[in-house]
Amino acid sequence: MSPEQAKVTASSYWVWTEKAEKADPKRHRAGERVWEHYALEAPQKWLDEGLIVDRSEYTAEGQADLFEFM
């Protein structure tokens, strides 16, 4: 499989990052699930470029994490 075709699998599902939203705000919103056909398996390139992140690792800006209170 060529590097352009390499896929990564999410442990939960993929969401767009702030970087993706800034790059194309009409199509991507930070924290929203990526397109359905890429929800679980997405191009490695997107992860490498910082356009997607696993939902379990995403924290919205201004949102507190439970561990911040412990």
mmCIF file of N, CA and C in Angstrom, residues 2-24:
data_model
loop_
_atom_site.group_PDB
_atom_site.id
_atom_site.type_symbol
_atom_site.label_atom_id
_atom_site.label_comp_id
_atom_site.label_asym_id
_atom_site.label_seq_id
_atom_site.Cartn_x
_atom_site.Cartn_y
_atom_site.Cartn_z
ATOM 1 N N SER A 2 0.626 2.172 -0.883
ATOM 2 C CA SER A 2 1.444 3.382 -0.962
ATOM 3 C C SER A 2 1.121 4.311 0.204
ATOM 4 N N PRO A 3 2.038 5.217 0.542
ATOM 5 C CA PRO A 3 1.803 6.141 1.656
ATOM 6 C C PRO A 3 0.524 6.956 1.500
ATOM 7 N N GLU A 4 0.149 7.294 0.251
ATOM 8 C CA GLU A 4 -1.076 8.063 0.038
ATOM 9 C C GLU A 4 -2.319 7.247 0.353
ATOM 10 N N GLN A 5 -2.216 5.923 0.265
ATOM 11 C CA GLN A 5 -3.360 5.055 0.497
ATOM 12 C C GLN A 5 -3.389 4.490 1.915
ATOM 13 N N ALA A 6 -2.358 4.721 2.699
ATOM 14 C CA ALA A 6 -2.296 4.175 4.054
ATOM 15 C C ALA A 6 -3.460 4.703 4.888
ATOM 16 N N LYS A 7 -4.043 3.815 5.684
ATOM 17 C CA LYS A 7 -5.189 4.168 6.525
ATOM 18 C C LYS A 7 -4.825 3.976 7.996
ATOM 19 N N VAL A 8 -5.479 4.749 8.848
ATOM 20 C CA VAL A 8 -5.336 4.597 10.292
ATOM 21 C C VAL A 8 -6.721 4.333 10.866
ATOM 22 N N THR A 9 -6.767 3.515 11.900
ATOM 23 C CA THR A 9 -8.034 3.153 12.522
ATOM 24 C C THR A 9 -8.167 3.853 13.867
ATOM 25 N N ALA A 10 -9.320 4.452 14.093
ATOM 26 C CA ALA A 10 -9.595 5.160 15.347
ATOM 27 C C ALA A 10 -10.030 4.168 16.418
ATOM 28 N N SER A 11 -9.707 4.474 17.672
ATOM 29 C CA SER A 11 -10.192 3.613 18.750
ATOM 30 C C SER A 11 -11.663 3.908 19.039
ATOM 31 N N SER A 12 -12.107 5.131 18.786
ATOM 32 C CA SER A 12 -13.536 5.454 18.889
ATOM 33 C C SER A 12 -14.014 5.879 17.502
ATOM 34 N N TYR A 13 -13.766 7.144 17.133
ATOM 35 C CA TYR A 13 -14.013 7.626 15.777
ATOM 36 C C TYR A 13 -13.231 8.912 15.578
ATOM 37 N N TRP A 14 -13.018 9.303 14.332
ATOM 38 C CA TRP A 14 -12.221 10.489 14.013
ATOM 39 C C TRP A 14 -13.082 11.744 14.036
ATOM 40 N N VAL A 15 -12.507 12.832 14.558
ATOM 41 C CA VAL A 15 -13.148 14.149 14.513
ATOM 42 C C VAL A 15 -12.171 15.143 13.907
ATOM 43 N N TRP A 16 -12.725 16.222 13.352
ATOM 44 C CA TRP A 16 -11.889 17.281 12.777
ATOM 45 C C TRP A 16 -11.224 18.083 13.890
ATOM 46 N N THR A 17 -10.069 18.651 13.604
ATOM 47 C CA THR A 17 -9.338 19.490 14.550
ATOM 48 C C THR A 17 -9.560 20.964 14.214
ATOM 49 N N GLU A 18 -9.062 21.840 15.084
ATOM 50 C CA GLU A 18 -9.125 23.278 14.837
ATOM 51 C C GLU A 18 -8.362 23.633 13.558
ATOM 52 N N LYS A 19 -7.274 22.919 13.309
ATOM 53 C CA LYS A 19 -6.482 23.161 12.097
ATOM 54 C C LYS A 19 -7.320 22.899 10.845
ATOM 55 N N ALA A 20 -8.086 21.821 10.855
ATOM 56 C CA ALA A 20 -8.946 21.499 9.709
ATOM 57 C C ALA A 20 -10.028 22.556 9.536
ATOM 58 N N GLU A 21 -10.580 23.031 10.648
ATOM 59 C CA GLU A 21 -11.617 24.060 10.577
ATOM 60 C C GLU A 21 -11.058 25.357 9.995
ATOM 61 N N LYS A 22 -9.862 25.735 10.408
ATOM 62 C CA LYS A 22 -9.240 26.952 9.874
ATOM 63 C C LYS A 22 -8.932 26.812 8.388
ATOM 64 N N ALA A 23 -8.555 25.615 7.969
ATOM 65 C CA ALA A 23 -8.214 25.378 6.566
ATOM 66 C C ALA A 23 -9.445 25.433 5.663
ATOM 67 N N ASP A 24 -10.585 24.956 6.151
ATOM 68 C CA ASP A 24 -11.803 24.918 5.330
ATOM 69 C C ASP A 24 -13.037 24.987 6.231
#
